[in-house]
Coordinates of C-alpha atoms and ligand atoms in Angstrom, one line a residue:
M1 CA -110.6 88.3 143.9
N2 CA -113.6 88.8 141.6
D3 CA -112.5 91.1 138.7
R4 CA -116.1 91.9 137.7
I5 CA -116.6 93.4 141.1
T6 CA -113.5 95.5 141.3
D7 CA -114.1 96.8 137.7
T8 CA -117.6 98.0 138.3
P9 CA -118.0 101.1 140.3
A10 CA -120.3 100.8 143.3
P11 CA -123.7 102.2 142.9
K12 CA -123.8 105.6 144.6
V13 CA -126.7 106.8 146.7
S14 CA -127.0 110.3 148.2
F15 CA -129.1 110.5 151.4
V16 CA -131.0 113.4 152.9
S17 CA -132.2 112.8 156.5
L18 CA -134.8 115.4 157.8
G19 CA -136.7 115.5 161.0
C20 CA -136.2 114.4 164.6
P21 CA -133.7 112.0 166.2
K22 CA -136.2 109.2 165.7
A23 CA -136.1 109.7 162.0
L24 CA -132.3 109.8 162.1
V25 CA -132.3 106.3 163.6
D26 CA -134.5 105.2 160.7
S27 CA -132.0 106.8 158.3
E28 CA -129.2 105.0 160.0
R29 CA -130.9 101.7 159.6
I30 CA -131.5 102.2 155.9
V31 CA -128.0 103.4 155.3
T32 CA -126.5 100.5 157.2
R33 CA -128.4 98.0 155.0
L34 CA -127.4 99.8 151.8
R35 CA -123.8 99.8 152.8
A36 CA -124.0 96.1 153.6
E37 CA -125.3 95.5 150.1
G38 CA -122.4 97.3 148.6
Y39 CA -123.9 100.7 147.9
E40 CA -121.6 103.7 148.3
L41 CA -122.9 106.8 150.0
S42 CA -122.4 110.3 148.9
R43 CA -123.2 113.7 150.3
Q44 CA -123.6 115.1 146.8
H45 CA -126.8 114.6 144.7
Q46 CA -124.8 115.4 141.5
G47 CA -122.7 112.4 140.5
S48 CA -124.9 110.0 142.6
D49 CA -127.0 107.4 140.9
L50 CA -130.0 107.9 143.1
V51 CA -131.2 110.1 146.0
I52 CA -133.2 109.0 149.0
V53 CA -135.0 111.7 151.0
N54 CA -136.2 110.7 154.5
T55 CA -138.9 113.2 155.2
C56 CA -140.5 114.7 158.3
G57 CA -144.2 115.4 158.2
F58 CA -144.8 116.5 161.8
L59 CA -145.5 120.2 161.2
D60 CA -146.5 122.1 158.1
S61 CA -143.1 123.9 158.2
A62 CA -141.3 120.5 158.3
K63 CA -143.5 119.3 155.4
A64 CA -142.5 122.4 153.4
E65 CA -138.8 121.7 154.1
S66 CA -139.3 118.0 153.0
L67 CA -141.0 119.0 149.8
S68 CA -138.2 121.5 149.0
A69 CA -135.6 118.8 149.7
I70 CA -137.4 116.5 147.2
G71 CA -137.6 119.3 144.6
N72 CA -133.8 120.0 145.0
A73 CA -133.0 116.3 144.7
L74 CA -135.1 116.0 141.5
K75 CA -133.4 119.1 140.0
E76 CA -129.9 118.1 140.9
N77 CA -130.2 114.3 140.3
G78 CA -133.6 113.3 138.8
K79 CA -133.8 109.8 140.5
V80 CA -135.5 110.2 143.8
I81 CA -137.0 107.8 146.4
V82 CA -139.0 109.3 149.2
T83 CA -139.5 107.7 152.6
G84 CA -140.3 108.7 156.2
C85 CA -143.3 110.4 157.9
M86 CA -144.6 112.2 154.8
G87 CA -144.7 108.9 152.9
A88 CA -147.8 108.1 155.0
E89 CA -149.6 110.6 152.8
P90 CA -148.2 109.8 149.4
E91 CA -150.6 112.0 147.5
S92 CA -149.1 115.1 149.0
I93 CA -145.8 114.2 147.4
S94 CA -146.9 112.7 144.1
S95 CA -149.2 115.7 143.4
A96 CA -146.3 118.1 143.8
Y97 CA -143.6 115.8 142.2
P98 CA -145.1 113.1 139.9
D99 CA -141.6 112.1 138.9
V100 CA -140.4 110.6 142.2
L101 CA -139.6 106.9 141.7
A102 CA -141.2 105.6 144.8
I103 CA -142.8 106.7 148.1
T104 CA -142.7 104.6 151.2
G105 CA -143.9 105.4 154.7
P106 CA -142.1 105.6 158.1
Q107 CA -140.2 102.4 159.2
Q108 CA -140.8 100.7 155.9
Y109 CA -137.2 99.7 155.6
E110 CA -137.9 96.8 153.3
S111 CA -140.0 98.8 150.9
V112 CA -137.3 101.5 150.7
L113 CA -134.7 98.8 149.9
D114 CA -137.0 97.1 147.4
A115 CA -137.4 100.5 145.6
V116 CA -133.7 101.1 145.6
H117 CA -133.0 97.6 144.2
R118 CA -135.5 98.2 141.4
A119 CA -134.1 101.6 140.5
L120 CA -130.4 100.7 141.1
P121 CA -129.5 97.0 141.5
P122 CA -126.9 96.3 144.1
R123 CA -123.4 95.2 143.4
H124 CA -122.8 93.0 146.3
D125 CA -119.7 91.1 147.4
P126 CA -119.8 90.1 151.1
F127 CA -116.0 90.0 151.2
L128 CA -115.6 93.5 150.0
D129 CA -118.6 95.3 151.3
L130 CA -118.2 94.7 154.9
V131 CA -120.2 96.9 157.3
P132 CA -118.7 97.8 160.6
P133 CA -120.6 95.7 163.3
E134 CA -122.2 98.7 164.9
G135 CA -123.8 99.8 161.6
I136 CA -123.3 103.1 160.0
K137 CA -123.9 106.0 162.3
L138 CA -125.0 109.3 160.9
T139 CA -124.1 110.8 164.2
P140 CA -120.5 111.2 165.2
R141 CA -118.9 108.0 166.3
H142 CA -118.8 108.9 170.0
Y143 CA -122.5 109.2 170.5
A144 CA -125.4 107.2 169.1
Y145 CA -129.2 107.2 169.3
L146 CA -130.7 104.0 170.7
K147 CA -134.4 103.6 169.7
I148 CA -136.2 101.4 172.2
S149 CA -139.7 101.4 170.6
E150 CA -141.8 102.7 167.7
G151 CA -145.2 104.4 167.8
C152 CA -147.2 105.7 170.6
N153 CA -150.3 104.8 172.6
N154 CA -151.1 108.4 173.5
R155 CA -153.4 110.6 171.5
C156 CA -152.2 114.1 172.0
T157 CA -154.6 116.3 170.0
F158 CA -151.9 118.3 168.2
C159 CA -150.0 115.2 167.1
I160 CA -150.4 112.8 164.1
I161 CA -147.5 110.5 165.0
P162 CA -149.8 107.7 166.2
K163 CA -151.6 108.0 162.9
L164 CA -148.3 107.9 161.0
R165 CA -146.5 105.3 163.1
G166 CA -149.2 103.4 164.9
D167 CA -149.4 102.2 168.5
L168 CA -146.5 101.5 170.8
V169 CA -144.3 98.6 169.7
S170 CA -141.4 98.0 172.1
R171 CA -138.2 96.1 171.3
D172 CA -137.1 93.3 173.6
A173 CA -134.8 94.5 176.3
A174 CA -132.1 92.0 175.3
D175 CA -132.3 93.3 171.7
V176 CA -131.8 96.9 172.8
L177 CA -129.0 95.9 175.1
R178 CA -127.2 93.9 172.5
E179 CA -127.3 96.9 170.1
A180 CA -126.1 99.1 172.9
E181 CA -123.2 96.7 173.6
K182 CA -122.2 96.6 169.9
L183 CA -122.2 100.4 169.8
T184 CA -120.0 100.7 172.9
A185 CA -117.7 98.0 171.6
A186 CA -117.3 100.2 168.5
G187 CA -116.3 103.2 170.5
V188 CA -119.6 105.0 171.3
K189 CA -119.3 106.8 174.6
E190 CA -122.8 108.2 174.9
L191 CA -126.1 106.5 174.2
L192 CA -129.2 108.6 173.7
V193 CA -132.3 106.6 174.5
I194 CA -135.2 107.7 172.3
S195 CA -138.8 106.7 171.5
Q196 CA -142.1 108.6 171.3
D197 CA -142.8 107.9 175.0
T198 CA -139.8 106.3 176.8
S199 CA -141.5 106.0 180.1
A200 CA -144.2 103.7 178.5
Y201 CA -141.5 101.3 177.3
G202 CA -142.6 97.7 177.4
L203 CA -146.3 98.3 178.1
D204 CA -147.4 96.6 174.8
I205 CA -145.3 93.5 175.5
K206 CA -146.4 93.3 179.1
Y207 CA -142.9 94.1 180.3
A208 CA -141.7 90.7 179.0
A209 CA -138.3 89.6 180.3
S210 CA -135.6 88.5 177.8
R211 CA -132.1 87.1 178.4
W212 CA -129.1 89.4 178.3
R213 CA -125.7 88.3 179.6
D214 CA -126.5 85.9 182.4
K215 CA -129.8 87.3 183.5
E216 CA -133.4 88.1 182.6
V217 CA -134.1 91.8 182.0
R218 CA -137.7 93.0 181.9
A219 CA -138.8 95.4 179.1
K220 CA -139.4 98.1 181.8
F221 CA -138.1 101.6 181.9
L222 CA -136.3 101.2 185.2
D223 CA -134.8 97.7 184.4
L224 CA -133.6 98.8 181.0
A225 CA -132.1 102.0 182.3
S226 CA -130.3 100.1 185.0
A227 CA -129.0 97.5 182.6
L228 CA -127.8 100.2 180.2
G229 CA -126.1 101.8 183.2
E230 CA -123.9 98.7 183.5
L231 CA -122.2 99.4 180.1
G232 CA -119.9 102.1 181.6
V233 CA -120.9 104.8 179.1
W234 CA -123.1 107.9 179.3
V235 CA -126.8 107.0 179.0
R236 CA -129.1 109.9 178.4
L237 CA -132.9 109.5 178.6
H238 CA -135.1 111.4 176.1
Y239 CA -138.9 111.8 175.9
V240 CA -139.8 110.7 179.4
Y241 CA -143.2 111.7 180.8
P242 CA -143.5 112.4 184.5
Y243 CA -145.4 109.3 185.5
P244 CA -145.0 108.1 189.1
H245 CA -142.7 105.2 188.1
V246 CA -140.2 107.7 186.7
D247 CA -139.3 108.4 190.3
E248 CA -137.6 105.1 190.5
V249 CA -135.0 106.1 188.0
I250 CA -133.8 109.1 189.9
P251 CA -131.6 107.2 192.4
L252 CA -129.8 105.7 189.3
M253 CA -129.1 109.2 188.3
A254 CA -127.9 110.3 191.7
N255 CA -125.4 107.4 191.5
K256 CA -124.4 108.4 188.0
K257 CA -125.4 105.0 186.6
V258 CA -127.4 107.0 184.0
L259 CA -126.9 110.7 183.3
P260 CA -128.7 113.0 185.7
Y261 CA -130.7 114.4 182.8
L262 CA -134.3 114.1 181.9
D263 CA -135.8 115.3 178.7
M264 CA -139.5 115.6 179.6
P265 CA -141.7 117.3 177.0
L266 CA -144.5 118.9 179.1
Q267 CA -146.0 121.2 176.5
H268 CA -148.0 123.3 179.0
A269 CA -148.9 123.7 182.7
A270 CA -152.5 125.0 182.7
P271 CA -154.8 122.1 183.5
D272 CA -157.4 123.2 180.9
V273 CA -154.9 123.4 178.1
L274 CA -153.3 120.0 179.0
K275 CA -156.8 118.5 179.0
R276 CA -157.5 119.8 175.5
M277 CA -154.1 118.6 174.4
R278 CA -154.9 115.2 176.0
R279 CA -151.3 115.0 177.3
P280 CA -150.0 111.9 179.1
A281 CA -149.4 112.2 182.8
S282 CA -151.0 115.6 182.8
Q283 CA -152.8 114.9 186.1
E284 CA -149.5 114.2 188.0
R285 CA -148.2 116.7 190.4
T286 CA -145.2 117.6 188.4
L287 CA -143.9 120.5 190.5
E288 CA -143.9 118.4 193.7
R289 CA -142.3 115.5 191.8
I290 CA -139.5 117.8 190.4
A291 CA -138.8 119.1 193.9
R292 CA -138.5 115.6 195.2
W293 CA -136.3 114.5 192.3
R294 CA -133.9 117.4 193.0
E295 CA -133.7 116.5 196.7
I296 CA -132.6 113.0 195.7
C297 CA -130.4 114.1 192.8
P298 CA -129.3 117.8 193.2
D299 CA -127.4 117.7 189.9
L300 CA -130.4 116.7 187.9
T301 CA -130.8 118.6 184.6
L302 CA -134.4 119.0 183.4
R303 CA -135.1 119.8 179.8
S304 CA -138.6 120.4 178.4
T305 CA -140.5 121.8 175.5
F306 CA -143.7 123.8 175.5
I307 CA -146.3 125.0 173.1
V308 CA -147.8 128.5 173.3
G309 CA -150.9 129.6 171.5
F310 CA -152.7 126.3 171.6
P311 CA -156.4 126.7 170.6
G312 CA -158.4 128.1 173.6
E313 CA -155.3 129.1 175.6
T314 CA -156.5 132.2 177.6
D315 CA -154.4 135.0 179.1
E316 CA -154.9 133.3 182.5
D317 CA -153.6 130.0 181.1
F318 CA -150.6 131.7 179.7
E319 CA -149.9 133.6 183.0
L320 CA -150.2 130.3 184.8
L321 CA -147.6 128.7 182.5
L322 CA -145.1 131.6 183.2
Q323 CA -145.7 131.2 186.9
W324 CA -145.2 127.5 186.7
L325 CA -142.0 128.0 184.7
D326 CA -140.6 130.2 187.3
E327 CA -141.4 127.8 190.1
A328 CA -140.1 124.7 188.2
S329 CA -136.9 126.5 187.2
L330 CA -136.1 124.1 184.4
D331 CA -132.6 124.1 183.0
R332 CA -133.2 123.9 179.3
V333 CA -136.5 124.7 177.6
G334 CA -137.7 124.9 174.0
C335 CA -140.9 126.7 173.0
F336 CA -143.0 126.4 169.9
K337 CA -145.8 128.5 168.6
Y338 CA -148.8 126.2 168.0
E339 CA -149.0 125.3 164.4
P340 CA -152.0 123.3 163.1
V341 CA -150.9 119.9 161.6
K342 CA -153.1 118.5 158.9
G343 CA -155.1 115.7 160.3
A344 CA -154.6 116.6 163.9
P345 CA -157.8 116.7 166.1
A346 CA -156.6 120.0 167.7
N347 CA -157.5 121.8 164.4
D348 CA -161.2 121.4 165.2
L349 CA -160.9 122.9 168.7
A350 CA -162.6 126.2 169.3
A351 CA -161.0 129.6 169.9
P352 CA -157.8 129.6 167.9
V353 CA -155.2 132.1 169.2
P354 CA -154.4 134.9 166.7
D355 CA -150.9 134.8 165.3
E356 CA -149.8 138.1 166.8
V357 CA -150.9 136.9 170.3
K358 CA -148.9 133.7 169.8
E359 CA -145.9 135.8 168.8
Q360 CA -146.2 138.0 171.9
R361 CA -146.6 135.0 174.2
W362 CA -143.7 133.2 172.6
H363 CA -141.4 136.3 173.2
R364 CA -142.5 136.6 176.8
F365 CA -142.0 132.9 177.4
M366 CA -138.5 132.9 175.9
Q367 CA -137.4 136.0 177.8
A368 CA -138.7 134.5 181.1
Q369 CA -137.0 131.2 180.4
Q370 CA -133.7 132.8 179.3
K371 CA -133.3 134.4 182.7
I372 CA -134.0 131.1 184.4
S373 CA -131.6 129.1 182.2
A374 CA -128.9 131.7 182.7
R375 CA -129.4 131.6 186.5
R376 CA -129.1 127.8 186.5
L377 CA -126.0 127.9 184.3
K378 CA -124.3 130.5 186.4
R379 CA -124.4 128.1 189.4
K380 CA -122.0 126.0 187.6
V381 CA -119.2 128.6 187.5
G382 CA -116.4 127.3 189.8
T383 CA -117.5 123.7 189.6
R384 CA -115.7 120.8 187.9
Q385 CA -117.7 119.1 185.1
Q386 CA -117.1 116.0 183.1
V387 CA -117.2 117.1 179.4
I388 CA -117.4 114.9 176.3
I389 CA -115.5 116.5 173.4
D390 CA -117.5 116.9 170.2
E391 CA -115.2 119.1 168.1
V392 CA -111.6 120.2 168.4
G393 CA -110.3 123.6 167.2
P394 CA -106.9 125.2 167.2
S395 CA -107.1 126.7 170.7
V396 CA -110.5 125.7 172.1
A397 CA -112.5 122.4 171.9
K398 CA -116.2 122.3 172.0
G399 CA -117.9 119.7 174.2
R400 CA -120.9 119.0 176.3
S401 CA -121.3 118.3 180.0
M402 CA -123.7 115.7 181.4
A403 CA -126.3 118.5 181.3
D404 CA -126.2 119.0 177.6
A405 CA -127.7 116.7 174.9
P406 CA -126.2 117.0 171.4
E407 CA -128.0 119.2 169.0
I408 CA -130.6 120.6 171.4
D409 CA -128.7 122.0 174.4
G410 CA -125.7 124.3 175.0
A411 CA -122.0 123.6 174.8
V412 CA -118.9 123.8 177.0
Y413 CA -115.9 125.6 175.4
V414 CA -112.8 124.1 176.7
A415 CA -109.2 125.5 176.7
S416 CA -106.6 122.8 177.3
R417 CA -102.8 122.7 177.6
R418 CA -102.7 119.4 175.7
P419 CA -104.7 118.7 172.6
L420 CA -108.1 117.0 173.2
R421 CA -109.5 114.3 171.1
V422 CA -113.1 114.0 169.8
G423 CA -115.0 111.5 172.0
E424 CA -112.6 112.0 175.0
I425 CA -114.2 112.9 178.4
A426 CA -112.2 115.5 180.2
T427 CA -112.7 117.1 183.6
V428 CA -113.2 120.8 183.1
K429 CA -113.1 123.7 185.6
I430 CA -115.9 126.0 184.7
E431 CA -114.8 129.7 184.6
R432 CA -117.6 131.5 182.9
A433 CA -121.2 131.2 181.8
D434 CA -123.2 133.0 179.2
A435 CA -126.9 132.7 178.4
Y436 CA -126.6 129.1 176.9
D437 CA -123.0 127.9 177.1
L438 CA -120.2 127.4 179.6
H439 CA -116.5 128.1 179.2
G440 CA -113.6 126.5 181.2
T441 CA -110.2 124.8 181.2
A442 CA -109.4 121.1 181.2
V443 CA -107.9 120.1 184.5
G444 CA -108.0 116.3 184.2
F445 CA -108.0 113.8 181.4
Ligands
LIG501 S1 -146.9 111.4 173.3 FE1 -148.3 112.7 172.3 S2 -147.0 114.1 171.2 FE2 -145.7 112.4 171.7 S3 -145.8 111.0 169.9 FE3 -147.4 110.3 171.4 S4 -149.3 111.4 170.7 FE4 -147.5 112.5 169.8

């Protein structure tokens, strides 16, 4: 064994990951590479040799959070490298914090690593610093995000992601599937498929086929979903727009090949607002489509997000949204008050909605949806649900059914006569529902 290596402490890096699941995947990649090079990771800025802050620049409030995280890191440690979405506008960081060591943009893994190498050279020994084959997951071991593409071809007027991350760049299907296989081999029980627009997957590479196991798999939404469905783990699809070809995936959900769950950010229902937002698939007849999906797959859970107070949103537009919401009867819904994002074309649209009107609309929206969500949840009382366990407590474990994505949806609280393990999937009899969560007892393991 090499004495020099055992005598020298490993360089220690503290990592802050802000923003959406997509940013989390970027963080995981950086962290995996750092670990492979022999860096040690710490949760504490103090005592670390360096801090990396992966920023989010989507909304002004996220930017403020990122800037404050950079400020804290500088105060507590002093050596700070900034990466992520805010790195696309380096002046906004360097003007506030001229002392940061380096600023790199989103997905610039190599540049982040170069900056780390310059500030804190690696102490690498491939025999000592082995990385688990699935990489380092910042999410718990039993679930992992699987990023299938970067960037976006849409140009929603409130969004600067295409500016920050560029047009759609899809990964080969075989590449995605190999990563998924490695994750499941390492114990991951649930894969969360993410991208900016999952239903557009493969468009940029003309749906090219690549070889996985003994067959060719096209880089197509349906083909990828069905190949992932062969892995025998939960597969959850996020950021899917209601294009007609999404219909094809519903039978896979009815057969539980992939989870009967669609995260479909719709943002509004009024045609004029959708037009001004320049939303993808806004012309599709979404209500009819949802009704058909539910006929094919009655257990389908639909999650969505909406924006109220978008410039030019009239009272009629808002009433139409509420009416739509009632008819669609979605299971899980998030709602944001419109916030102008620097550099977004929507800022130049006429008729901004006053803050107090935004606030009122947001409250009305949330009240309306809460009733719908509670009604949908109540239907589950008396049923048996498969529940994946996230946390165990002394008497009750906390988990999620197929209808609940981690971090954004509700939970299932499970009483059990035998201790449950994190990552285990138990059959749970649902006894009670409140506004967001379910409660029940494990009846099968
Ligand atoms: S679909 Fe629209 S909101 Fe989503 S990343 Fe693309 S441009 Fe932004």
